[in-house]
Amino acid sequence: MAPVEPWERIFIDVEIYQEDIHSQINCTTCHNGTSVDDMEEAHTNLVPDPAKDPVKGCGNCHPDISPHAAESLHLTLEGYDTAVYQRSIPEHFDRIEYMEQYHCQDCHATCGDCHVAQPDSVGGGLLEGHAFVETPPMTRTCTACHGSRVQNEYFGKNEGIPPDVHFRARMACVDCHSGAEMHGIDMDNNHRYDGEESPTCQSCHQDQVGVGSGNPWHEAHGTEVLSCQVCHSTTYTNCVNCHVEQNEENIPFYSVEDHYLGFYIGKNHLQGLERPYAYVPLRHVPVDKEAYSYYGEESSYGENLLPNFDNRPTWLYATPHNIQLHTPQTESCEACHGNDAFFLTPDDIPAEEVAANEDVMVEVAPPLPEGETNIYRDDVAPDGTAPAEGDSGDDASGDDAFWGDGASEDDSPETETDEDEAFWGDDSAPSTEEADTSTEDEAFWGDQPDDNEAEDTGTTQQSDEDFWGG
Amino acid sequence: MRARYSAWLLIVVGIALVVGAALVSCTPDRSAPELSDAEMESADSLESAVSDEPTEAPPDIVTVDMDLIEPFTDQECLDCHSNQTLLIEITPEEEETESLSEGPG
């Protein structure tokens, strides 16, 4: 993301803003405060983000959106409550809520965070001189928050792993995630993976999947045994734990102490009508037994706040955003069947978390069913020129052989999808964040209109602010 | 004599008119017809058509007439926030406390 000067963040570009219908509304109608030539007085009782309460702030004129958005996961963060409460007991809920007030405020996504200004977590800053931007620019809104997981996967920033095929086809987040989904319209879910699956891969690839597609891989499994990501996604970030703390000045923060790349197929603990898959990729989420217990002296949030830690797996249903046509686990049927390296087995799980993950792990990788013949993918020769099965797996370095030395895809995937040697092409895509943007690309990349520096597109904010990615 | 008689007649008629007018104005107004049962029912049904649940407006329709918005008067706010030179001068440099948090999540 472009480093934005502090003044620029609050600079209203009259040229642009006057074209916007909202400029007819008085500032104070939305922001409170008083219109006087004295900053302190003007800012008294100011409401920096009028959309914190979307019904009050925008509901008069956007009644079809605001009440739904007010209940959306983006605004309520109910997904976190669901995950945390399930591991806790009602007696602790108010302590947890208290903790969340300190640690989670910045990540609530308001209307303004998608349409008017960059999120607080990256320091705010008006997107286009206070214009209300209809299509949220990807890197300055979505991936500013969804940084460490989705962004790194999608843009190919995890070392050695190419960007998502859809990214290479120049699709932005909103090409799959509609306004209606973002506004929580017709959604009554208390967690990301609650309720109808949306968006779905099938909605765009219907003819290419399942029985009747003519693709032996798809034919063998239909569309309900495996989620698409089991075969089409690859190594992703797993977080070890997360602790909330406060510094000497009582400023709250969190830290995720460790993370690693890996790929783990396991059982789907959400299996049901909406997500029928027996197997899905699982991601270790940043939680451990002591996650919310406090470390310092004064402001303990409480001891043992997650007494029911074992009620919910720590390895959870995941939809990694690094879809590839070809992946290491699909080099042959038996690259996956019978190969523990790609599955979540007890060996992968620390002893204190085994109980929580009983329902999702497998003792051994399921063998190829009897009567089935192992085949190799068309681009992989069965005579050993293909990377050996044992080479790949959750050992991230093993992927290098497959993806080819950190090299990666360029912006025109068509050119090499069926080339076998130069697997991911010969250029340097993990650093394609700097997809040198010509001006017409700016809407896609979400650059500022007056920004002529190309190298900021992929955000430099890799680490800190990325807590809520994914 | 004749003139006197007609004068009396005029006075009596005049008084009668005044009294009559007063009486008429005091009679209860029965001009509004009683509402029939049928009409009452239709009035009821009108009311019950307004439910607690607002009917969903089709997307993209903004229900407020923008012409009803009060004229823009917050010129001081706008002047300051669109004055680049001034903003550069008075905006504090960034503090580094923006995010202490670390690690992916």
Coordinates of C-alpha atoms in Angstrom, one line a residue:
Chain A
M1 CA 0.0 0.0 0.0
A2 CA 1.1 3.5 -0.7
P3 CA 2.7 5.2 2.3
V4 CA 0.2 8.0 2.8
E5 CA 1.4 11.2 4.4
P6 CA -0.5 12.0 7.6
W7 CA -2.0 15.1 6.1
E8 CA -3.2 13.3 3.0
R9 CA -5.2 11.0 5.1
I10 CA -7.5 13.8 6.1
F11 CA -7.3 15.8 2.9
I12 CA -10.6 16.3 1.2
D13 CA -10.1 16.6 -2.6
V14 CA -12.8 19.1 -3.5
E15 CA -12.4 18.3 -7.2
I16 CA -13.3 14.7 -6.6
Y17 CA -15.6 15.0 -3.6
Q18 CA -17.9 17.7 -5.1
E19 CA -18.9 15.1 -7.8
D20 CA -20.1 12.8 -5.0
I21 CA -23.6 13.1 -4.0
H22 CA -22.7 12.9 -0.3
S23 CA -20.9 16.2 -0.5
Q24 CA -24.3 17.8 -0.4
I25 CA -24.7 16.7 3.1
N26 CA -23.3 18.8 5.9
C27 CA -20.2 17.4 7.4
T28 CA -21.7 17.8 10.9
T29 CA -24.7 15.8 10.0
C30 CA -22.5 12.8 9.8
H31 CA -19.5 13.7 11.9
N32 CA -21.1 15.9 14.6
G33 CA -18.7 18.6 15.8
T34 CA -19.3 22.2 14.8
S35 CA -18.3 24.2 11.7
V36 CA -16.1 26.9 13.1
D37 CA -12.6 28.1 12.3
D38 CA -11.1 26.7 15.4
M39 CA -9.9 23.1 15.3
E40 CA -10.4 22.2 18.9
E41 CA -13.9 23.6 19.1
A42 CA -14.8 22.2 15.7
H43 CA -13.7 18.8 16.8
T44 CA -15.5 18.7 20.1
N45 CA -17.8 15.7 20.2
L46 CA -16.6 14.7 16.8
V47 CA -17.6 11.3 15.4
P48 CA -14.6 10.2 13.4
D49 CA -16.4 7.2 11.8
P50 CA -20.1 8.0 11.3
A51 CA -20.7 4.5 10.0
K52 CA -19.8 2.8 13.3
D53 CA -23.5 2.8 13.7
P54 CA -24.5 2.2 10.1
V55 CA -28.2 2.4 10.7
K56 CA -28.0 5.8 12.3
G57 CA -25.2 7.0 10.0
C58 CA -26.3 5.8 6.6
G59 CA -29.6 4.0 7.2
N60 CA -31.9 6.9 6.2
C61 CA -30.7 6.8 2.7
H62 CA -29.5 3.2 2.4
P63 CA -32.2 1.3 4.2
D64 CA -31.7 -1.7 2.0
I65 CA -28.2 -2.2 3.1
S66 CA -27.6 -0.7 6.5
P67 CA -29.7 -2.9 8.8
H68 CA -28.2 -6.0 7.2
A69 CA -24.7 -4.7 7.4
A70 CA -25.2 -3.9 11.0
E71 CA -25.7 -7.6 11.6
S72 CA -22.9 -8.8 9.3
L73 CA -19.8 -10.6 10.6
H74 CA -17.8 -7.7 9.4
L75 CA -19.4 -5.4 11.9
T76 CA -20.3 -7.7 14.7
L77 CA -17.2 -9.9 14.6
E78 CA -19.5 -12.6 15.8
G79 CA -17.3 -15.2 14.2
Y80 CA -14.7 -14.6 16.8
D81 CA -17.3 -14.9 19.6
T82 CA -18.5 -18.1 18.2
A83 CA -15.0 -19.5 18.1
V84 CA -14.0 -18.3 21.5
Y85 CA -17.3 -18.9 23.4
Q86 CA -17.4 -22.5 22.2
R87 CA -14.1 -23.1 24.0
S88 CA -15.3 -21.3 27.1
I89 CA -18.2 -21.2 29.6
P90 CA -20.9 -18.5 30.0
E91 CA -19.4 -17.3 33.3
H92 CA -16.4 -16.1 31.4
F93 CA -18.2 -14.4 28.5
D94 CA -18.2 -10.9 30.0
R95 CA -14.4 -11.2 30.7
I96 CA -13.9 -12.2 27.2
E97 CA -16.0 -9.4 25.9
Y98 CA -14.0 -7.0 28.0
M99 CA -10.8 -8.3 26.5
E100 CA -12.3 -8.0 23.0
Q101 CA -13.1 -4.3 23.6
Y102 CA -9.4 -3.7 23.9
H103 CA -8.1 -6.0 21.3
C104 CA -10.7 -6.1 18.6
Q105 CA -12.0 -2.6 18.0
D106 CA -9.7 -1.8 15.1
C107 CA -10.8 -4.8 13.1
H108 CA -14.5 -4.2 12.9
A109 CA -15.2 -3.3 9.3
T110 CA -17.6 -0.4 9.0
C111 CA -19.1 0.9 5.7
G112 CA -16.4 3.6 5.8
D113 CA -13.6 1.0 6.0
C114 CA -14.7 -0.4 2.6
H115 CA -16.0 2.7 0.9
V116 CA -14.4 5.9 2.3
A117 CA -11.2 5.4 4.2
Q118 CA -8.5 2.8 4.7
P119 CA -9.0 0.8 7.9
D120 CA -7.6 2.1 11.1
S121 CA -5.3 -0.9 11.3
V122 CA -3.2 0.6 8.5
G123 CA -3.6 4.1 9.9
G124 CA -6.7 5.2 8.1
G125 CA -6.6 7.7 5.2
L126 CA -9.3 8.7 2.8
L127 CA -9.4 6.6 -0.3
E128 CA -10.3 9.2 -2.8
G129 CA -10.4 12.6 -1.2
H130 CA -13.6 11.6 0.8
A131 CA -15.5 10.3 -2.2
F132 CA -17.7 7.3 -1.4
V133 CA -16.1 4.7 -3.6
E134 CA -18.5 2.2 -5.0
T135 CA -16.1 -0.7 -5.5
P136 CA -13.7 -1.1 -2.6
P137 CA -10.2 -1.1 -3.9
M138 CA -8.7 -4.4 -3.0
T139 CA -5.3 -3.6 -1.6
R140 CA -6.4 -0.5 0.3
T141 CA -9.4 -2.1 1.9
C142 CA -9.9 -5.9 1.8
T143 CA -6.3 -7.0 2.0
A144 CA -5.3 -4.2 4.3
C145 CA -7.3 -6.2 6.9
H146 CA -7.1 -9.7 5.3
G147 CA -3.4 -9.5 5.1
S148 CA -1.4 -12.3 6.5
R149 CA -3.4 -15.2 5.2
V150 CA -5.6 -14.2 2.3
Q151 CA -3.3 -11.6 0.9
N152 CA -0.1 -13.5 1.2
E153 CA -1.7 -16.5 -0.4
Y154 CA -3.6 -14.7 -3.1
F155 CA -0.7 -12.5 -4.2
G156 CA 1.8 -15.3 -4.0
K157 CA 3.8 -13.8 -1.2
N158 CA 4.4 -17.0 0.7
E159 CA 7.9 -18.0 -0.3
G160 CA 8.0 -20.4 -3.2
I161 CA 4.2 -20.5 -3.7
P162 CA 2.8 -18.9 -6.8
P163 CA -0.2 -16.5 -6.7
D164 CA -3.7 -17.8 -7.0
V165 CA -4.9 -18.6 -10.6
H166 CA -7.6 -16.0 -10.2
F167 CA -5.2 -13.4 -9.2
R168 CA -3.2 -14.2 -12.3
A169 CA -6.5 -13.8 -14.2
R170 CA -6.6 -10.4 -12.6
M171 CA -9.6 -11.0 -10.5
A172 CA -10.1 -8.9 -7.4
C173 CA -11.8 -9.9 -4.2
V174 CA -15.1 -8.4 -5.2
D175 CA -15.2 -10.5 -8.3
C176 CA -16.2 -13.4 -6.1
H177 CA -17.3 -11.7 -2.9
S178 CA -20.3 -9.6 -3.9
G179 CA -21.7 -6.5 -2.4
A180 CA -24.6 -8.4 -1.1
E181 CA -22.3 -10.9 0.7
M182 CA -20.3 -8.0 2.2
H183 CA -23.4 -6.3 3.3
G184 CA -24.7 -9.5 5.0
I185 CA -27.8 -9.5 2.9
D186 CA -29.8 -12.8 3.2
M187 CA -27.1 -14.1 5.5
D188 CA -27.8 -15.2 9.0
N189 CA -24.6 -16.7 10.0
N190 CA -22.6 -16.6 13.2
H191 CA -19.4 -17.7 11.6
R192 CA -17.6 -17.5 8.3
Y193 CA -18.5 -21.1 7.4
D194 CA -22.0 -21.1 8.8
G195 CA -24.9 -21.1 6.5
E196 CA -24.9 -21.5 2.7
E197 CA -21.6 -21.8 1.0
S198 CA -21.0 -18.5 -0.7
P199 CA -19.3 -17.8 -3.0
T200 CA -18.9 -21.3 -4.5
C201 CA -16.4 -22.5 -7.0
Q202 CA -19.1 -24.3 -8.9
S203 CA -20.9 -21.0 -9.6
C204 CA -18.2 -20.3 -12.2
H205 CA -16.8 -23.8 -13.0
Q206 CA -20.0 -25.8 -13.1
D207 CA -19.3 -27.5 -16.4
Q208 CA -15.8 -28.5 -15.4
V209 CA -16.5 -30.3 -12.2
G210 CA -18.0 -33.5 -10.9
V211 CA -19.3 -36.6 -12.6
G212 CA -19.7 -36.0 -16.3
S213 CA -16.9 -33.5 -16.5
G214 CA -14.7 -35.9 -18.3
N215 CA -11.8 -35.1 -15.9
P216 CA -10.8 -38.3 -14.2
W217 CA -9.9 -36.5 -11.0
H218 CA -13.3 -34.9 -10.8
E219 CA -15.1 -38.0 -11.9
A220 CA -13.6 -40.1 -9.1
H221 CA -14.8 -37.8 -6.3
G222 CA -17.9 -36.0 -7.6
T223 CA -18.3 -32.7 -5.9
E224 CA -19.2 -33.8 -2.4
V225 CA -16.4 -36.0 -1.1
L226 CA -13.6 -33.4 -1.2
S227 CA -13.7 -29.7 -1.2
C228 CA -12.1 -28.2 -4.3
Q229 CA -9.3 -26.9 -2.2
V230 CA -8.2 -30.4 -1.2
C231 CA -6.7 -30.7 -4.7
H232 CA -6.4 -27.1 -5.9
S233 CA -5.0 -25.2 -3.0
T234 CA -1.5 -25.6 -1.6
T235 CA 0.8 -24.8 1.3
Y236 CA -0.6 -22.0 3.5
T237 CA 0.2 -20.2 6.7
N238 CA -0.6 -21.9 10.0
C239 CA -0.5 -19.9 13.2
V240 CA 0.6 -21.4 16.4
N241 CA -1.0 -19.3 19.1
C242 CA -2.1 -15.8 19.9
H243 CA -1.7 -14.0 23.2
V244 CA -3.3 -10.7 24.2
E245 CA -1.1 -8.5 26.3
Q246 CA -0.7 -4.9 27.3
N247 CA 2.5 -2.9 27.2
E248 CA 3.8 -0.7 30.0
E249 CA 1.5 2.1 29.1
N250 CA -1.4 -0.3 29.2
I251 CA -1.8 -0.2 25.5
P252 CA -3.3 -3.5 24.5
F253 CA -1.9 -5.7 21.8
Y254 CA -1.6 -9.2 20.7
S255 CA 1.2 -11.3 19.4
V256 CA 1.1 -14.4 17.4
E257 CA 4.3 -16.1 18.4
D258 CA 4.9 -18.5 15.7
H259 CA 3.7 -19.6 12.3
Y260 CA 4.7 -21.9 9.6
L261 CA 3.7 -23.1 6.2
G262 CA 2.1 -26.4 5.7
F263 CA -0.8 -28.2 4.0
Y264 CA -3.0 -30.6 5.9
I265 CA -6.0 -32.5 4.6
G266 CA -8.3 -33.6 7.4
K267 CA -12.0 -34.4 8.2
N268 CA -14.6 -31.7 7.8
H269 CA -16.0 -31.0 11.2
L270 CA -18.7 -28.8 9.6
Q271 CA -19.9 -31.6 7.4
G272 CA -23.6 -31.1 6.6
L273 CA -26.0 -30.2 3.8
E274 CA -24.3 -27.0 3.0
R275 CA -20.7 -28.3 3.2
P276 CA -21.0 -32.0 2.4
Y277 CA -17.3 -32.7 2.0
A278 CA -15.8 -35.5 4.0
Y279 CA -12.3 -34.0 3.7
V280 CA -11.1 -30.4 3.5
P281 CA -7.8 -28.6 4.1
L282 CA -7.4 -27.7 7.7
R283 CA -5.5 -24.6 9.0
H284 CA -4.2 -24.2 12.5
V285 CA -5.8 -21.1 14.0
P286 CA -4.0 -18.8 16.4
V287 CA -5.4 -20.0 19.7
D288 CA -4.1 -22.0 22.6
K289 CA -5.3 -22.7 26.1
E290 CA -3.8 -19.7 27.6
A291 CA -4.6 -17.3 24.8
Y292 CA -6.6 -14.8 26.8
S293 CA -5.1 -15.3 30.1
Y294 CA -3.0 -12.5 31.1
Y295 CA 0.7 -12.3 31.4
G296 CA 1.5 -9.0 33.1
E297 CA 0.5 -7.8 36.6
E298 CA -2.4 -5.6 36.9
S299 CA -4.9 -6.2 34.2
S300 CA -5.5 -9.9 34.1
Y301 CA -8.4 -10.9 31.9
G302 CA -8.8 -14.0 34.0
E303 CA -7.4 -17.4 34.5
N304 CA -8.3 -20.4 32.4
L305 CA -10.8 -18.5 30.3
L306 CA -11.0 -21.4 27.8
P307 CA -11.9 -24.4 30.0
N308 CA -13.6 -26.1 27.1
F309 CA -10.6 -25.8 24.9
D310 CA -11.2 -29.3 23.6
N311 CA -14.7 -28.5 22.3
R312 CA -13.5 -27.0 19.1
P313 CA -10.6 -28.2 16.9
T314 CA -7.6 -26.0 16.6
W315 CA -7.2 -27.2 13.1
L316 CA -10.2 -25.7 11.2
Y317 CA -11.9 -25.8 7.9
A318 CA -10.0 -23.6 5.5
T319 CA -10.3 -22.2 2.1
P320 CA -6.8 -21.2 1.2
H321 CA -6.7 -18.4 -1.4
N322 CA -3.9 -19.9 -3.5
I323 CA -5.8 -22.0 -6.0
Q324 CA -3.6 -23.7 -8.6
L325 CA -4.5 -25.9 -11.6
H326 CA -1.7 -28.3 -10.6
T327 CA -0.6 -29.0 -7.1
P328 CA 1.9 -31.5 -5.6
Q329 CA -0.8 -33.6 -4.1
T330 CA -2.4 -34.3 -7.5
E331 CA 0.6 -35.5 -9.4
S332 CA -0.9 -38.9 -9.1
C333 CA -3.8 -40.5 -7.3
E334 CA -1.3 -42.0 -4.9
A335 CA 0.5 -38.8 -4.4
C336 CA -2.4 -38.2 -2.1
H337 CA -4.0 -41.5 -1.3
G338 CA -1.9 -43.3 1.2
N339 CA 0.5 -40.4 1.6
D340 CA 0.5 -39.2 5.2
A341 CA 2.6 -36.2 4.3
F342 CA -0.5 -34.3 3.1
F343 CA -2.9 -35.3 5.9
L344 CA -3.3 -34.2 9.4
T345 CA -2.1 -37.1 11.5
P346 CA -1.4 -37.4 15.2
D347 CA 2.2 -36.7 14.5
D348 CA 1.4 -33.2 13.4
I349 CA -0.4 -32.3 16.6
P350 CA 1.1 -31.3 19.9
A351 CA 0.0 -33.6 22.7
E352 CA -2.1 -30.9 24.5
E353 CA -4.1 -30.4 21.4
V354 CA -4.8 -33.9 20.4
A355 CA -8.1 -34.1 22.3
A356 CA -9.4 -31.0 20.5
N357 CA -8.7 -32.4 17.1
E358 CA -9.9 -36.0 17.5
D359 CA -12.7 -35.3 15.1
V360 CA -10.6 -33.9 12.3
M361 CA -7.4 -35.8 12.2
V362 CA -6.9 -39.2 10.5
E363 CA -4.7 -42.0 11.8
V364 CA -3.4 -42.7 8.3
A365 CA -4.0 -41.2 4.9
P366 CA -6.9 -43.1 3.2
P367 CA -5.5 -45.6 0.6
L368 CA -6.7 -45.6 -3.0
P369 CA -9.9 -47.6 -2.9
E370 CA -9.6 -51.2 -4.1
G371 CA -10.1 -51.7 -7.8
E372 CA -9.0 -48.1 -8.6
T373 CA -5.9 -47.7 -10.8
N374 CA -3.3 -45.1 -9.9
I375 CA -2.9 -42.6 -12.7
Y376 CA -0.5 -39.8 -13.2
R377 CA -1.5 -36.3 -14.1
D378 CA -1.0 -35.7 -17.8
D379 CA 1.8 -33.3 -17.3
V380 CA 3.6 -35.7 -15.0
A381 CA 5.6 -38.6 -16.3
P382 CA 5.2 -41.8 -14.3
D383 CA 8.8 -42.8 -14.9
G384 CA 10.4 -40.8 -12.1
T385 CA 10.9 -37.5 -13.9
A386 CA 8.1 -36.2 -11.8
P387 CA 9.0 -35.1 -8.3
A388 CA 8.8 -38.1 -6.1
E389 CA 5.8 -38.3 -3.9
G390 CA 7.8 -38.1 -0.7
D391 CA 9.3 -34.9 -1.7
S392 CA 6.3 -32.9 -1.2
G393 CA 4.1 -32.5 1.8
D394 CA 4.1 -30.5 4.8
D395 CA 7.7 -29.9 4.7
A396 CA 7.6 -26.5 3.1
S397 CA 11.1 -26.9 1.5
G398 CA 9.9 -30.0 -0.2
D399 CA 7.6 -27.8 -2.3
D400 CA 10.6 -26.1 -3.8
A401 CA 11.2 -28.9 -6.1
F402 CA 7.6 -28.8 -7.2
W403 CA 7.1 -25.1 -7.6
G404 CA 10.6 -24.7 -8.9
D405 CA 13.0 -22.7 -6.9
G406 CA 10.8 -19.9 -5.8
A407 CA 10.2 -19.1 -9.3
S408 CA 6.7 -18.5 -10.2
E409 CA 3.9 -17.5 -12.5
D410 CA 3.7 -14.4 -14.5
D411 CA 0.7 -12.4 -15.2
S412 CA -0.3 -14.5 -18.2
P413 CA -1.1 -17.9 -16.9
E414 CA -2.3 -19.2 -20.2
T415 CA 1.2 -19.4 -21.5
E416 CA 2.4 -22.0 -19.2
T417 CA -0.4 -24.0 -17.6
D418 CA 0.5 -26.9 -19.7
E419 CA 4.2 -26.6 -19.8
D420 CA 5.8 -29.1 -17.7
E421 CA 9.4 -28.2 -17.3
A422 CA 9.2 -24.5 -16.5
F423 CA 6.6 -25.3 -14.0
W424 CA 5.7 -21.9 -12.7
G425 CA 7.5 -20.0 -15.4
D426 CA 10.8 -18.4 -15.0
D427 CA 10.0 -15.1 -13.4
S428 CA 9.7 -13.9 -10.0
A429 CA 6.1 -13.8 -9.1
P430 CA 6.2 -13.9 -5.4
S431 CA 7.4 -10.4 -5.7
T432 CA 4.8 -9.6 -8.4
E433 CA 3.1 -7.5 -5.8
E434 CA 4.8 -4.9 -7.6
A435 CA 2.8 -5.8 -10.7
D436 CA 3.9 -2.7 -12.3
T437 CA 0.7 -1.0 -12.7
S438 CA -0.2 1.0 -15.6
T439 CA -2.9 3.6 -14.9
E440 CA -5.8 1.5 -16.1
D441 CA -4.7 -1.1 -13.5
E442 CA -5.2 1.2 -10.7
A443 CA -8.8 0.4 -10.0
F444 CA -7.8 -3.2 -9.8
W445 CA -4.9 -2.6 -7.5
G446 CA -6.6 0.0 -5.5
D447 CA -4.0 2.5 -5.9
Q448 CA -4.5 6.1 -5.2
P449 CA -5.3 8.1 -8.2
D450 CA -2.3 10.2 -7.9
D451 CA 0.0 7.5 -7.0
N452 CA 2.7 6.8 -9.5
E453 CA 4.9 4.6 -7.4
A454 CA 4.4 1.1 -8.6
E455 CA 6.0 -0.9 -5.9
D456 CA 3.5 -0.3 -3.2
T457 CA 0.7 -2.3 -4.7
G458 CA 1.1 -5.4 -2.7
T459 CA 1.3 -3.7 0.7
T460 CA 4.3 -3.4 2.7
Q461 CA 2.4 -4.1 5.9
Q462 CA 3.3 -7.7 6.0
S463 CA 3.4 -8.2 9.6
D464 CA 1.9 -6.2 12.3
E465 CA -1.5 -5.1 11.3
D466 CA -2.4 -8.4 9.7
F467 CA -3.8 -10.1 12.6
W468 CA -7.2 -10.6 11.2
G469 CA -6.2 -11.8 7.8
G470 CA -8.5 -14.6 6.6
Chain B
M1 CA -101.0 53.8 10.2
R2 CA -100.2 51.6 7.4
A3 CA -96.5 52.6 7.6
R4 CA -96.4 51.8 11.3
Y5 CA -97.9 48.3 10.7
S6 CA -95.3 47.5 8.1
A7 CA -92.5 48.7 10.4
W8 CA -93.7 46.3 13.0
L9 CA -93.8 43.5 10.5
L10 CA -90.2 44.3 9.5
I11 CA -89.0 44.2 13.1
V12 CA -90.8 40.9 13.8
V13 CA -89.5 39.3 10.7
G14 CA -86.0 40.6 11.5
I15 CA -86.0 39.2 15.0
A16 CA -87.4 35.9 13.7
L17 CA -84.5 35.7 11.2
V18 CA -81.9 36.4 13.8
V19 CA -83.3 33.9 16.3
G20 CA -83.8 31.4 13.6
A21 CA -80.2 31.8 12.5
A22 CA -79.0 31.5 16.0
L23 CA -81.0 28.3 16.5
V24 CA -79.7 26.8 13.3
S25 CA -76.2 27.5 14.2
C26 CA -76.7 25.7 17.6
T27 CA -78.2 22.5 16.1
P28 CA -75.7 19.6 16.2
D29 CA -74.1 19.0 12.8
R30 CA -75.5 15.8 11.5
S31 CA -74.0 16.3 8.1
A32 CA -71.3 13.8 8.5
P33 CA -72.8 10.4 7.9
E34 CA -72.2 7.5 10.3
L35 CA -69.5 5.2 8.9
S36 CA -71.0 2.0 7.9
D37 CA -69.5 -1.3 9.3
A38 CA -68.1 -2.1 5.9
E39 CA -66.3 1.1 5.8
M40 CA -64.9 0.6 9.2
E41 CA -63.5 -2.7 8.2
S42 CA -61.7 -1.4 5.2
A43 CA -60.2 1.3 7.4
D44 CA -59.0 -1.4 9.8
S45 CA -57.4 -3.3 7.0
L46 CA -55.7 -0.2 5.8
E47 CA -54.0 0.2 9.1
S48 CA -53.0 -3.5 9.4
A49 CA -51.2 -3.3 6.1
V50 CA -48.6 -1.3 7.8
S51 CA -46.6 -4.0 9.6
D52 CA -43.7 -3.8 11.9
E53 CA -41.5 -5.3 9.2
P54 CA -40.7 -2.6 6.6
T55 CA -41.1 -3.8 3.1
E56 CA -37.8 -4.3 1.6
A57 CA -36.9 -1.6 -0.8
P58 CA -35.3 -2.9 -4.0
P59 CA -31.6 -2.4 -4.0
D60 CA -30.1 0.8 -5.3
I61 CA -33.1 2.9 -4.4
V62 CA -32.2 5.7 -2.2
T63 CA -35.4 6.7 -0.4
V64 CA -34.5 10.2 0.7
D65 CA -35.1 13.0 -1.8
M66 CA -31.7 14.7 -1.9
D67 CA -33.4 18.0 -2.5
L68 CA -34.7 17.8 1.0
I69 CA -31.2 17.8 2.4
E70 CA -30.4 21.1 4.1
P71 CA -28.2 23.3 2.1
F72 CA -24.5 22.9 2.7
T73 CA -23.3 25.3 5.4
D74 CA -20.3 23.6 6.9
Q75 CA -17.9 25.6 4.9
E76 CA -15.3 26.0 7.7
C77 CA -14.9 22.2 8.0
L78 CA -14.5 21.9 4.3
D79 CA -12.1 24.8 3.9
C80 CA -9.7 23.5 6.5
H81 CA -9.8 19.9 5.2
S82 CA -9.3 20.9 1.7
N83 CA -6.4 23.3 2.4
Q84 CA -3.3 21.2 1.7
T85 CA -0.8 23.8 2.9
L86 CA -2.6 24.2 6.1
L87 CA -3.0 20.5 6.7
I88 CA 0.6 19.8 6.1
E89 CA 1.4 22.4 8.7
I90 CA -0.9 21.3 11.4
T91 CA -1.2 17.5 11.0
P92 CA 1.0 15.9 13.7
E93 CA 3.6 13.4 12.5
E94 CA 2.7 9.9 12.8
E95 CA 3.3 8.2 16.1
E96 CA 4.7 4.8 16.0
T97 CA 2.1 3.3 18.3
E98 CA -0.3 2.4 15.5
S99 CA 0.1 -1.3 16.0
L100 CA 2.1 -3.0 18.6
S101 CA 0.6 -6.3 17.6
E102 CA 2.7 -8.7 15.7
G103 CA 2.7 -11.8 13.7
P104 CA 0.1 -13.1 11.4
G105 CA -3.2 -14.4 12.6

